[in-house]
Short mmCIF file of N, CA and C in Angstrom, two decimals:
data_model
loop_
_atom_site.label_atom_id
_atom_site.label_comp_id
_atom_site.label_asym_id
_atom_site.label_seq_id
_atom_site.Cartn_x
_atom_site.Cartn_y
_atom_site.Cartn_z
N UNK A 1357 25.08 -2.41 -3.29
CA UNK A 1357 23.96 -3.26 -3.58
C UNK A 1357 23.17 -2.69 -4.75
N UNK A 1358 22.85 -3.52 -5.74
CA UNK A 1358 22.12 -3.10 -6.91
C UNK A 1358 20.62 -3.22 -6.62
N UNK A 1359 19.90 -2.14 -6.89
CA UNK A 1359 18.46 -2.13 -6.63
C UNK A 1359 17.74 -2.82 -7.78
N UNK A 1360 16.79 -3.67 -7.45
CA UNK A 1360 15.97 -4.37 -8.44
C UNK A 1360 14.91 -3.40 -8.94
N UNK A 1361 15.00 -2.99 -10.21
CA UNK A 1361 14.05 -2.04 -10.77
C UNK A 1361 12.89 -2.73 -11.49
N UNK A 1362 12.87 -4.06 -11.49
CA UNK A 1362 11.76 -4.75 -12.14
C UNK A 1362 10.61 -5.01 -11.18
N UNK A 1363 10.79 -4.66 -9.91
CA UNK A 1363 9.76 -4.86 -8.89
C UNK A 1363 9.63 -3.60 -8.04
N UNK A 1364 8.42 -3.42 -7.49
CA UNK A 1364 8.19 -2.37 -6.52
C UNK A 1364 7.74 -3.06 -5.23
N UNK A 1365 8.32 -2.67 -4.13
CA UNK A 1365 8.02 -3.29 -2.87
C UNK A 1365 7.45 -2.28 -1.89
N UNK A 1366 6.99 -2.75 -0.74
CA UNK A 1366 6.39 -1.86 0.25
C UNK A 1366 7.38 -0.81 0.73
N UNK A 1367 8.65 -1.16 0.79
CA UNK A 1367 9.65 -0.21 1.30
C UNK A 1367 10.02 0.84 0.26
N UNK A 1368 9.48 0.73 -0.96
CA UNK A 1368 9.67 1.74 -1.99
C UNK A 1368 8.57 2.82 -1.93
N UNK A 1369 7.55 2.61 -1.12
CA UNK A 1369 6.47 3.57 -0.98
C UNK A 1369 6.95 4.79 -0.21
N UNK A 1370 6.16 5.86 -0.23
CA UNK A 1370 6.48 7.06 0.54
C UNK A 1370 6.54 6.71 2.02
N UNK A 1371 7.43 7.37 2.75
CA UNK A 1371 7.58 7.11 4.18
C UNK A 1371 6.30 7.37 4.97
N UNK A 1372 5.41 8.21 4.45
CA UNK A 1372 4.21 8.58 5.19
C UNK A 1372 3.05 7.60 4.96
N UNK A 1373 3.17 6.69 4.00
CA UNK A 1373 2.12 5.70 3.79
C UNK A 1373 1.97 4.84 5.03
N UNK A 1374 0.76 4.40 5.32
CA UNK A 1374 0.50 3.58 6.51
C UNK A 1374 0.16 2.17 6.08
N UNK A 1375 0.88 1.22 6.65
CA UNK A 1375 0.67 -0.19 6.35
C UNK A 1375 0.02 -0.86 7.54
N UNK A 1376 -0.85 -1.80 7.25
CA UNK A 1376 -1.48 -2.62 8.30
C UNK A 1376 -1.00 -4.05 8.07
N UNK A 1377 -0.39 -4.60 9.09
CA UNK A 1377 0.09 -5.97 9.01
C UNK A 1377 -0.85 -6.90 9.75
N UNK A 1378 -0.77 -8.17 9.43
CA UNK A 1378 -1.47 -9.18 10.19
C UNK A 1378 -1.11 -8.95 11.66
N UNK A 1379 -2.10 -8.82 12.53
CA UNK A 1379 -1.86 -8.41 13.92
C UNK A 1379 -0.96 -9.39 14.67
N UNK A 1380 -1.11 -10.67 14.41
CA UNK A 1380 -0.24 -11.65 15.09
C UNK A 1380 1.20 -11.49 14.63
N UNK A 1381 1.40 -11.27 13.34
CA UNK A 1381 2.75 -11.05 12.83
C UNK A 1381 3.37 -9.79 13.44
N UNK A 1382 2.56 -8.73 13.54
CA UNK A 1382 3.07 -7.48 14.12
C UNK A 1382 3.43 -7.67 15.58
N UNK A 1383 2.59 -8.39 16.31
CA UNK A 1383 2.90 -8.64 17.73
C UNK A 1383 4.17 -9.49 17.88
N UNK A 1384 4.35 -10.47 17.00
CA UNK A 1384 5.58 -11.27 17.03
C UNK A 1384 6.81 -10.41 16.76
N UNK A 1385 6.71 -9.50 15.81
CA UNK A 1385 7.83 -8.60 15.52
C UNK A 1385 8.12 -7.69 16.72
N UNK A 1386 7.07 -7.16 17.31
CA UNK A 1386 7.26 -6.28 18.48
C UNK A 1386 7.89 -7.07 19.62
N UNK A 1387 7.45 -8.31 19.84
CA UNK A 1387 8.06 -9.13 20.89
C UNK A 1387 9.52 -9.41 20.62
N UNK A 1388 9.90 -9.63 19.36
CA UNK A 1388 11.33 -9.78 19.02
C UNK A 1388 12.10 -8.51 19.34
N UNK A 1389 11.47 -7.37 19.04
CA UNK A 1389 12.10 -6.08 19.36
C UNK A 1389 12.25 -5.87 20.85
N UNK A 1390 11.24 -6.29 21.62
CA UNK A 1390 11.30 -6.16 23.08
C UNK A 1390 12.41 -7.05 23.64
N UNK A 1391 12.53 -8.27 23.12
CA UNK A 1391 13.61 -9.17 23.56
C UNK A 1391 14.98 -8.56 23.28
N UNK A 1392 15.13 -7.95 22.12
CA UNK A 1392 16.43 -7.39 21.73
C UNK A 1392 16.77 -6.15 22.55
N UNK A 1393 15.74 -5.32 22.84
CA UNK A 1393 16.02 -4.07 23.54
C UNK A 1393 15.77 -4.14 25.05
N UNK A 1394 15.20 -5.23 25.53
CA UNK A 1394 14.92 -5.49 26.95
C UNK A 1394 13.58 -4.94 27.45
N UNK A 1395 13.00 -3.96 26.77
CA UNK A 1395 11.68 -3.48 27.19
C UNK A 1395 11.02 -2.72 26.04
N UNK A 1396 9.70 -2.57 26.15
CA UNK A 1396 8.96 -1.86 25.11
C UNK A 1396 9.36 -0.40 25.07
N UNK A 1397 9.56 0.21 26.21
CA UNK A 1397 9.93 1.63 26.23
C UNK A 1397 11.30 1.86 25.59
N UNK A 1398 12.25 0.95 25.85
CA UNK A 1398 13.56 1.08 25.22
C UNK A 1398 13.48 0.86 23.72
N UNK A 1399 12.62 -0.06 23.31
CA UNK A 1399 12.41 -0.30 21.88
C UNK A 1399 11.87 0.98 21.22
N UNK A 1400 10.89 1.59 21.83
CA UNK A 1400 10.31 2.82 21.28
C UNK A 1400 11.34 3.94 21.20
N UNK A 1401 12.22 4.02 22.19
CA UNK A 1401 13.27 5.02 22.16
C UNK A 1401 14.27 4.76 21.03
N UNK A 1402 14.63 3.50 20.83
CA UNK A 1402 15.59 3.16 19.77
C UNK A 1402 15.02 3.42 18.39
N UNK A 1403 13.75 3.15 18.20
CA UNK A 1403 13.10 3.34 16.89
C UNK A 1403 12.60 4.79 16.75
N UNK A 1404 12.54 5.50 17.84
CA UNK A 1404 12.04 6.88 17.88
C UNK A 1404 10.57 6.95 17.47
N UNK A 1405 9.79 6.03 18.00
CA UNK A 1405 8.36 6.00 17.70
C UNK A 1405 7.62 5.35 18.86
N UNK A 1406 6.44 5.88 19.15
CA UNK A 1406 5.59 5.27 20.18
C UNK A 1406 4.44 4.48 19.56
N UNK A 1407 4.50 4.24 18.25
CA UNK A 1407 3.42 3.52 17.57
C UNK A 1407 3.22 2.12 18.13
N UNK A 1408 4.25 1.52 18.69
CA UNK A 1408 4.13 0.14 19.17
C UNK A 1408 3.16 0.03 20.33
N UNK A 1409 3.08 1.07 21.17
CA UNK A 1409 2.11 1.06 22.26
C UNK A 1409 0.69 0.98 21.69
N UNK A 1410 0.43 1.82 20.69
CA UNK A 1410 -0.90 1.84 20.07
C UNK A 1410 -1.22 0.51 19.38
N UNK A 1411 -0.25 -0.07 18.72
CA UNK A 1411 -0.47 -1.33 18.01
C UNK A 1411 -0.80 -2.45 19.01
N UNK A 1412 -0.11 -2.48 20.13
CA UNK A 1412 -0.38 -3.52 21.12
C UNK A 1412 -1.72 -3.33 21.80
N UNK A 1413 -2.16 -2.06 21.97
CA UNK A 1413 -3.45 -1.78 22.60
C UNK A 1413 -4.61 -1.99 21.64
N UNK A 1414 -4.42 -1.57 20.39
CA UNK A 1414 -5.49 -1.54 19.42
C UNK A 1414 -5.14 -2.46 18.26
N UNK A 1415 -6.01 -3.42 17.98
CA UNK A 1415 -5.71 -4.36 16.90
C UNK A 1415 -5.88 -3.73 15.51
N UNK A 1416 -6.48 -2.56 15.43
CA UNK A 1416 -6.70 -1.90 14.15
C UNK A 1416 -5.81 -0.66 14.04
N UNK A 1417 -4.52 -0.86 14.17
CA UNK A 1417 -3.57 0.25 14.15
C UNK A 1417 -2.49 -0.04 13.11
N UNK A 1418 -2.19 0.96 12.30
CA UNK A 1418 -1.18 0.80 11.27
C UNK A 1418 0.18 1.33 11.71
N UNK A 1419 1.14 1.16 10.81
CA UNK A 1419 2.50 1.62 11.07
C UNK A 1419 3.02 2.26 9.80
N UNK A 1420 3.70 3.38 9.95
CA UNK A 1420 4.19 4.09 8.77
C UNK A 1420 5.33 3.31 8.12
N UNK A 1421 5.51 3.52 6.84
CA UNK A 1421 6.58 2.84 6.11
C UNK A 1421 7.93 3.21 6.72
N UNK A 1422 8.10 4.46 7.08
CA UNK A 1422 9.37 4.91 7.67
C UNK A 1422 9.67 4.16 8.97
N UNK A 1423 8.69 4.08 9.86
CA UNK A 1423 8.88 3.40 11.13
C UNK A 1423 9.11 1.91 10.93
N UNK A 1424 8.37 1.30 10.01
CA UNK A 1424 8.53 -0.13 9.77
C UNK A 1424 9.91 -0.44 9.19
N UNK A 1425 10.41 0.43 8.31
CA UNK A 1425 11.77 0.23 7.77
C UNK A 1425 12.81 0.31 8.88
N UNK A 1426 12.68 1.32 9.74
CA UNK A 1426 13.62 1.46 10.86
C UNK A 1426 13.54 0.26 11.79
N UNK A 1427 12.32 -0.20 12.06
CA UNK A 1427 12.11 -1.34 12.94
C UNK A 1427 12.71 -2.61 12.35
N UNK A 1428 12.46 -2.86 11.06
CA UNK A 1428 13.00 -4.05 10.40
C UNK A 1428 14.53 -4.00 10.35
N UNK A 1429 15.09 -2.81 10.15
CA UNK A 1429 16.55 -2.64 10.17
C UNK A 1429 17.09 -2.94 11.56
N UNK A 1430 16.40 -2.45 12.59
CA UNK A 1430 16.81 -2.71 13.96
C UNK A 1430 16.80 -4.20 14.27
N UNK A 1431 15.79 -4.90 13.77
CA UNK A 1431 15.69 -6.35 13.99
C UNK A 1431 16.62 -7.14 13.06
N UNK A 1432 17.26 -6.43 12.12
CA UNK A 1432 18.14 -7.04 11.13
C UNK A 1432 17.40 -8.11 10.32
N UNK A 1433 16.20 -7.76 9.91
CA UNK A 1433 15.37 -8.66 9.12
C UNK A 1433 15.29 -8.15 7.68
N UNK A 1434 15.15 -9.08 6.76
CA UNK A 1434 14.97 -8.74 5.36
C UNK A 1434 13.60 -8.07 5.20
N UNK A 1435 13.57 -6.92 4.54
CA UNK A 1435 12.33 -6.20 4.34
C UNK A 1435 11.28 -7.05 3.63
N UNK A 1436 11.72 -7.89 2.71
CA UNK A 1436 10.79 -8.68 1.90
C UNK A 1436 10.15 -9.82 2.68
N UNK A 1437 10.63 -10.09 3.87
CA UNK A 1437 10.08 -11.22 4.65
C UNK A 1437 8.65 -10.98 5.11
N UNK A 1438 8.17 -9.75 5.06
CA UNK A 1438 6.79 -9.47 5.50
C UNK A 1438 5.87 -9.13 4.34
N UNK A 1439 6.32 -9.33 3.11
CA UNK A 1439 5.50 -8.96 1.94
C UNK A 1439 4.09 -9.51 2.01
N UNK A 1440 3.92 -10.77 2.30
CA UNK A 1440 2.59 -11.40 2.31
C UNK A 1440 1.86 -11.19 3.64
N UNK A 1441 2.48 -10.51 4.58
CA UNK A 1441 1.85 -10.26 5.88
C UNK A 1441 1.14 -8.90 5.91
N UNK A 1442 1.34 -8.09 4.88
CA UNK A 1442 0.69 -6.78 4.81
C UNK A 1442 -0.75 -6.97 4.36
N UNK A 1443 -1.68 -6.51 5.18
CA UNK A 1443 -3.10 -6.71 4.86
C UNK A 1443 -3.73 -5.49 4.20
N UNK A 1444 -3.19 -4.28 4.46
CA UNK A 1444 -3.79 -3.07 3.89
C UNK A 1444 -2.75 -1.98 3.74
N UNK A 1445 -3.02 -1.10 2.79
CA UNK A 1445 -2.29 0.16 2.66
C UNK A 1445 -3.36 1.24 2.78
N UNK A 1446 -3.10 2.20 3.67
CA UNK A 1446 -4.07 3.29 3.88
C UNK A 1446 -3.35 4.61 3.93
N UNK A 1447 -4.09 5.63 3.58
CA UNK A 1447 -3.60 6.97 3.80
C UNK A 1447 -4.51 7.69 4.79
N UNK A 1448 -5.81 7.37 4.76
CA UNK A 1448 -6.78 7.98 5.67
C UNK A 1448 -7.62 6.88 6.28
N UNK A 1449 -8.92 7.14 6.36
CA UNK A 1449 -9.83 6.16 6.96
C UNK A 1449 -10.21 5.05 6.00
N UNK A 1450 -10.07 5.29 4.69
CA UNK A 1450 -10.46 4.31 3.69
C UNK A 1450 -9.23 3.56 3.23
N UNK A 1451 -9.36 2.26 3.15
CA UNK A 1451 -8.26 1.41 2.71
C UNK A 1451 -8.00 1.64 1.22
N UNK A 1452 -6.77 1.93 0.85
CA UNK A 1452 -6.41 2.13 -0.55
C UNK A 1452 -6.29 0.80 -1.28
N UNK A 1453 -5.56 -0.14 -0.66
CA UNK A 1453 -5.39 -1.48 -1.26
C UNK A 1453 -5.47 -2.51 -0.14
N UNK A 1454 -6.35 -3.48 -0.30
CA UNK A 1454 -6.42 -4.62 0.61
C UNK A 1454 -5.60 -5.75 0.02
N UNK A 1455 -4.91 -6.46 0.89
CA UNK A 1455 -4.07 -7.60 0.49
C UNK A 1455 -3.18 -7.26 -0.71
N UNK A 1456 -2.32 -6.23 -0.56
CA UNK A 1456 -1.45 -5.85 -1.67
C UNK A 1456 -0.52 -7.01 -2.06
N UNK A 1457 -0.22 -7.07 -3.33
CA UNK A 1457 0.57 -8.19 -3.88
C UNK A 1457 2.02 -7.78 -4.06
N UNK A 1458 2.73 -7.62 -2.95
CA UNK A 1458 4.14 -7.27 -3.02
C UNK A 1458 4.99 -8.50 -3.19
N UNK A 1459 6.05 -8.42 -3.95
CA UNK A 1459 6.48 -7.29 -4.77
C UNK A 1459 5.63 -7.19 -6.03
N UNK A 1460 5.37 -5.96 -6.43
CA UNK A 1460 4.61 -5.71 -7.65
C UNK A 1460 5.62 -5.73 -8.80
N UNK A 1461 5.42 -6.67 -9.70
CA UNK A 1461 6.36 -6.87 -10.79
C UNK A 1461 6.00 -6.00 -11.98
N UNK A 1462 6.98 -5.24 -12.46
CA UNK A 1462 6.75 -4.42 -13.64
C UNK A 1462 6.79 -5.27 -14.90
N UNK A 1463 7.13 -6.53 -14.76
CA UNK A 1463 7.15 -7.45 -15.90
C UNK A 1463 5.83 -8.22 -16.03
N UNK A 1464 4.88 -7.96 -15.14
CA UNK A 1464 3.57 -8.60 -15.18
C UNK A 1464 2.83 -8.17 -16.46
N UNK A 1465 2.37 -9.14 -17.23
CA UNK A 1465 1.69 -8.83 -18.49
C UNK A 1465 0.39 -8.05 -18.26
N UNK A 1466 -0.22 -8.23 -17.12
CA UNK A 1466 -1.46 -7.50 -16.82
C UNK A 1466 -1.19 -6.00 -16.63
N UNK A 1467 0.04 -5.66 -16.24
CA UNK A 1467 0.40 -4.24 -16.13
C UNK A 1467 0.39 -3.61 -17.52
N UNK A 1468 0.76 -4.38 -18.53
CA UNK A 1468 0.66 -3.90 -19.91
C UNK A 1468 -0.77 -3.66 -20.30
N UNK A 1469 -1.68 -4.52 -19.87
CA UNK A 1469 -3.11 -4.33 -20.15
C UNK A 1469 -3.61 -3.05 -19.48
N UNK A 1470 -3.18 -2.80 -18.26
CA UNK A 1470 -3.58 -1.57 -17.56
C UNK A 1470 -3.07 -0.34 -18.31
N UNK A 1471 -1.83 -0.41 -18.75
CA UNK A 1471 -1.23 0.71 -19.48
C UNK A 1471 -2.01 0.95 -20.78
N UNK A 1472 -2.38 -0.12 -21.46
CA UNK A 1472 -3.16 0.02 -22.68
C UNK A 1472 -4.51 0.67 -22.43
N UNK A 1473 -5.18 0.25 -21.37
CA UNK A 1473 -6.48 0.85 -21.02
C UNK A 1473 -6.30 2.35 -20.74
N UNK A 1474 -5.27 2.68 -19.95
CA UNK A 1474 -5.07 4.08 -19.58
C UNK A 1474 -4.65 4.94 -20.78
N UNK A 1475 -3.87 4.36 -21.69
CA UNK A 1475 -3.45 5.13 -22.87
C UNK A 1475 -4.62 5.39 -23.81
N UNK A 1476 -5.56 4.46 -23.86
CA UNK A 1476 -6.68 4.65 -24.80
C UNK A 1476 -7.82 5.45 -24.17
N UNK A 1477 -8.24 5.10 -22.97
CA UNK A 1477 -9.43 5.72 -22.38
C UNK A 1477 -9.20 6.26 -20.97
N UNK A 1478 -7.96 6.52 -20.62
CA UNK A 1478 -7.68 6.98 -19.27
C UNK A 1478 -6.81 8.22 -19.26
N UNK A 1479 -6.52 8.69 -18.07
CA UNK A 1479 -5.64 9.85 -17.95
C UNK A 1479 -5.10 9.92 -16.52
N UNK A 1480 -4.05 10.70 -16.36
CA UNK A 1480 -3.53 11.08 -15.06
C UNK A 1480 -3.86 12.56 -14.90
N UNK A 1481 -4.27 12.97 -13.70
CA UNK A 1481 -4.63 14.37 -13.52
C UNK A 1481 -4.24 14.82 -12.12
N UNK A 1482 -3.97 16.12 -12.01
CA UNK A 1482 -3.67 16.71 -10.70
C UNK A 1482 -4.97 16.90 -9.94
N UNK A 1483 -4.98 16.44 -8.69
CA UNK A 1483 -6.13 16.65 -7.82
C UNK A 1483 -5.91 17.98 -7.12
N UNK A 1484 -6.82 18.91 -7.34
CA UNK A 1484 -6.68 20.26 -6.77
C UNK A 1484 -6.90 20.30 -5.27
N UNK A 1485 -7.42 19.21 -4.69
CA UNK A 1485 -7.69 19.21 -3.25
C UNK A 1485 -6.40 19.08 -2.44
N UNK A 1486 -5.34 18.58 -3.06
CA UNK A 1486 -4.05 18.44 -2.36
C UNK A 1486 -2.93 18.90 -3.27
N UNK A 1487 -1.84 19.33 -2.66
CA UNK A 1487 -0.68 19.78 -3.41
C UNK A 1487 0.09 18.60 -4.00
N UNK A 1488 0.39 18.67 -5.27
CA UNK A 1488 1.19 17.67 -5.98
C UNK A 1488 0.64 16.24 -5.88
N UNK A 1489 -0.67 16.10 -5.94
CA UNK A 1489 -1.28 14.77 -5.89
C UNK A 1489 -1.79 14.42 -7.28
N UNK A 1490 -1.27 13.35 -7.82
CA UNK A 1490 -1.68 12.89 -9.15
C UNK A 1490 -2.56 11.66 -8.97
N UNK A 1491 -3.71 11.68 -9.62
CA UNK A 1491 -4.65 10.56 -9.56
C UNK A 1491 -4.82 9.97 -10.95
N UNK A 1492 -5.44 8.80 -11.00
CA UNK A 1492 -5.67 8.08 -12.25
C UNK A 1492 -7.17 7.99 -12.49
N UNK A 1493 -7.55 8.19 -13.76
CA UNK A 1493 -8.96 8.07 -14.12
C UNK A 1493 -9.06 7.21 -15.38
N UNK A 1494 -10.04 6.31 -15.38
CA UNK A 1494 -10.33 5.49 -16.55
C UNK A 1494 -11.80 5.64 -16.88
N UNK A 1495 -12.12 5.86 -18.14
CA UNK A 1495 -13.51 6.09 -18.58
C UNK A 1495 -13.86 5.11 -19.69
N UNK A 1496 -15.09 4.63 -19.67
CA UNK A 1496 -15.57 3.77 -20.73
C UNK A 1496 -17.09 3.79 -20.75
N UNK A 1497 -17.65 3.67 -21.94
CA UNK A 1497 -19.10 3.56 -22.04
C UNK A 1497 -19.50 2.09 -22.11
N UNK A 1498 -18.53 1.22 -21.95
CA UNK A 1498 -18.73 -0.22 -22.08
C UNK A 1498 -18.39 -0.91 -20.75
N UNK A 1499 -19.35 -1.65 -20.19
CA UNK A 1499 -19.12 -2.35 -18.92
C UNK A 1499 -18.01 -3.39 -19.04
N UNK A 1500 -17.87 -3.97 -20.22
CA UNK A 1500 -16.82 -4.98 -20.43
C UNK A 1500 -15.43 -4.36 -20.24
N UNK A 1501 -15.24 -3.15 -20.77
CA UNK A 1501 -13.97 -2.45 -20.59
C UNK A 1501 -13.68 -2.14 -19.14
N UNK A 1502 -14.70 -1.71 -18.40
CA UNK A 1502 -14.57 -1.43 -16.97
C UNK A 1502 -14.20 -2.70 -16.23
N UNK A 1503 -14.88 -3.79 -16.56
CA UNK A 1503 -14.62 -5.07 -15.90
C UNK A 1503 -13.18 -5.54 -16.15
N UNK A 1504 -12.72 -5.46 -17.39
CA UNK A 1504 -11.35 -5.87 -17.72
C UNK A 1504 -10.32 -5.00 -17.01
N UNK A 1505 -10.59 -3.69 -16.96
CA UNK A 1505 -9.68 -2.77 -16.29
C UNK A 1505 -9.58 -3.06 -14.80
N UNK A 1506 -10.72 -3.21 -14.13
CA UNK A 1506 -10.70 -3.45 -12.68
C UNK A 1506 -10.12 -4.81 -12.34
N UNK A 1507 -10.37 -5.82 -13.18
CA UNK A 1507 -9.77 -7.14 -12.95
C UNK A 1507 -8.25 -7.08 -13.05
N UNK A 1508 -7.75 -6.38 -14.08
CA UNK A 1508 -6.29 -6.24 -14.24
C UNK A 1508 -5.71 -5.46 -13.07
N UNK A 1509 -6.41 -4.41 -12.65
CA UNK A 1509 -5.97 -3.58 -11.53
C UNK A 1509 -5.83 -4.41 -10.25
N UNK A 1510 -6.85 -5.22 -9.97
CA UNK A 1510 -6.84 -6.05 -8.76
C UNK A 1510 -5.83 -7.19 -8.85
N UNK A 1511 -5.61 -7.70 -10.06
CA UNK A 1511 -4.65 -8.78 -10.22
C UNK A 1511 -3.21 -8.30 -10.01
N UNK A 1512 -2.92 -7.09 -10.45
CA UNK A 1512 -1.56 -6.56 -10.34
C UNK A 1512 -1.28 -6.04 -8.93
N UNK A 1513 -2.21 -5.27 -8.35
CA UNK A 1513 -1.93 -4.57 -7.10
C UNK A 1513 -2.57 -5.18 -5.86
N UNK A 1514 -3.67 -5.85 -5.99
CA UNK A 1514 -4.47 -6.32 -4.86
C UNK A 1514 -5.86 -5.70 -5.00
N UNK A 1515 -6.66 -5.77 -3.95
CA UNK A 1515 -8.02 -5.22 -4.00
C UNK A 1515 -7.96 -3.70 -3.86
N UNK A 1516 -7.98 -3.02 -4.98
CA UNK A 1516 -7.80 -1.56 -5.03
C UNK A 1516 -9.14 -0.85 -4.82
N UNK A 1517 -9.14 0.14 -3.94
CA UNK A 1517 -10.33 0.97 -3.73
C UNK A 1517 -10.39 2.01 -4.84
N UNK A 1518 -11.56 2.17 -5.41
CA UNK A 1518 -11.75 3.22 -6.41
C UNK A 1518 -13.15 3.78 -6.30
N UNK A 1519 -13.31 4.98 -6.84
CA UNK A 1519 -14.63 5.62 -6.91
C UNK A 1519 -15.16 5.43 -8.32
N UNK A 1520 -16.45 5.15 -8.41
CA UNK A 1520 -17.06 4.96 -9.71
C UNK A 1520 -18.25 5.89 -9.83
N UNK A 1521 -18.36 6.53 -10.98
CA UNK A 1521 -19.50 7.39 -11.23
C UNK A 1521 -19.83 7.36 -12.72
N UNK A 1522 -21.04 7.74 -13.06
CA UNK A 1522 -21.47 7.79 -14.45
C UNK A 1522 -21.73 9.25 -14.82
N UNK A 1523 -21.03 9.68 -15.85
CA UNK A 1523 -21.19 11.05 -16.34
C UNK A 1523 -21.43 10.97 -17.85
N UNK A 1524 -22.58 11.50 -18.29
CA UNK A 1524 -22.97 11.49 -19.71
C UNK A 1524 -22.81 10.11 -20.35
N UNK A 1525 -23.44 9.13 -19.75
CA UNK A 1525 -23.43 7.73 -20.24
C UNK A 1525 -22.04 7.12 -20.30
N UNK A 1526 -21.12 7.66 -19.53
CA UNK A 1526 -19.75 7.13 -19.50
C UNK A 1526 -19.41 6.78 -18.06
N UNK A 1527 -18.92 5.58 -17.86
CA UNK A 1527 -18.55 5.12 -16.52
C UNK A 1527 -17.12 5.56 -16.25
N UNK A 1528 -16.93 6.22 -15.12
CA UNK A 1528 -15.59 6.69 -14.76
C UNK A 1528 -15.12 6.01 -13.49
N UNK A 1529 -13.90 5.51 -13.54
CA UNK A 1529 -13.25 4.91 -12.39
C UNK A 1529 -12.12 5.86 -11.98
N UNK A 1530 -12.16 6.34 -10.74
CA UNK A 1530 -11.10 7.20 -10.24
C UNK A 1530 -10.35 6.50 -9.12
N UNK A 1531 -9.03 6.50 -9.24
CA UNK A 1531 -8.15 5.80 -8.30
C UNK A 1531 -7.24 6.83 -7.65
N UNK A 1532 -6.94 6.61 -6.38
CA UNK A 1532 -6.04 7.51 -5.65
C UNK A 1532 -4.61 7.39 -6.16
N UNK A 1533 -3.68 7.69 -5.29
CA UNK A 1533 -2.27 7.70 -5.69
C UNK A 1533 -1.74 6.32 -5.95
#
């Protein structure tokens, strides 16, 4: 099978990333898994994860990319069938991206605008708080530039969480991984 390199999908993310799906969609998937395996405990054993118990108990529970891939493979479902059902991507308590726009197309013209902004007034830098973590920073003394950058960012990826601060009359936008 030839991999499509013009798009990035949720299953291309790191296995440790946590995805939050529409709760009704997640419950429907779990019910399909229960039907196939005969019980929730057998399903958890087959997938080697107990996350399904937490998801059914708590409506605000995510699932790791690794577990979701194994689960979708077990159900013999196309990974792309849940693209629009993903409501959030998180790594910690703060949502990284709300309503991500999967698949993210590398042919999107707005991605070129983002690249242009980053090449002129942005940078990638190592975050010393974690090992091998690269973050993105964009700086501008012009609110119009900040507005255009954040609009392009949200149009390409979804509602992206970022930190904003002003240092020496320059507005800085810092984005996670």
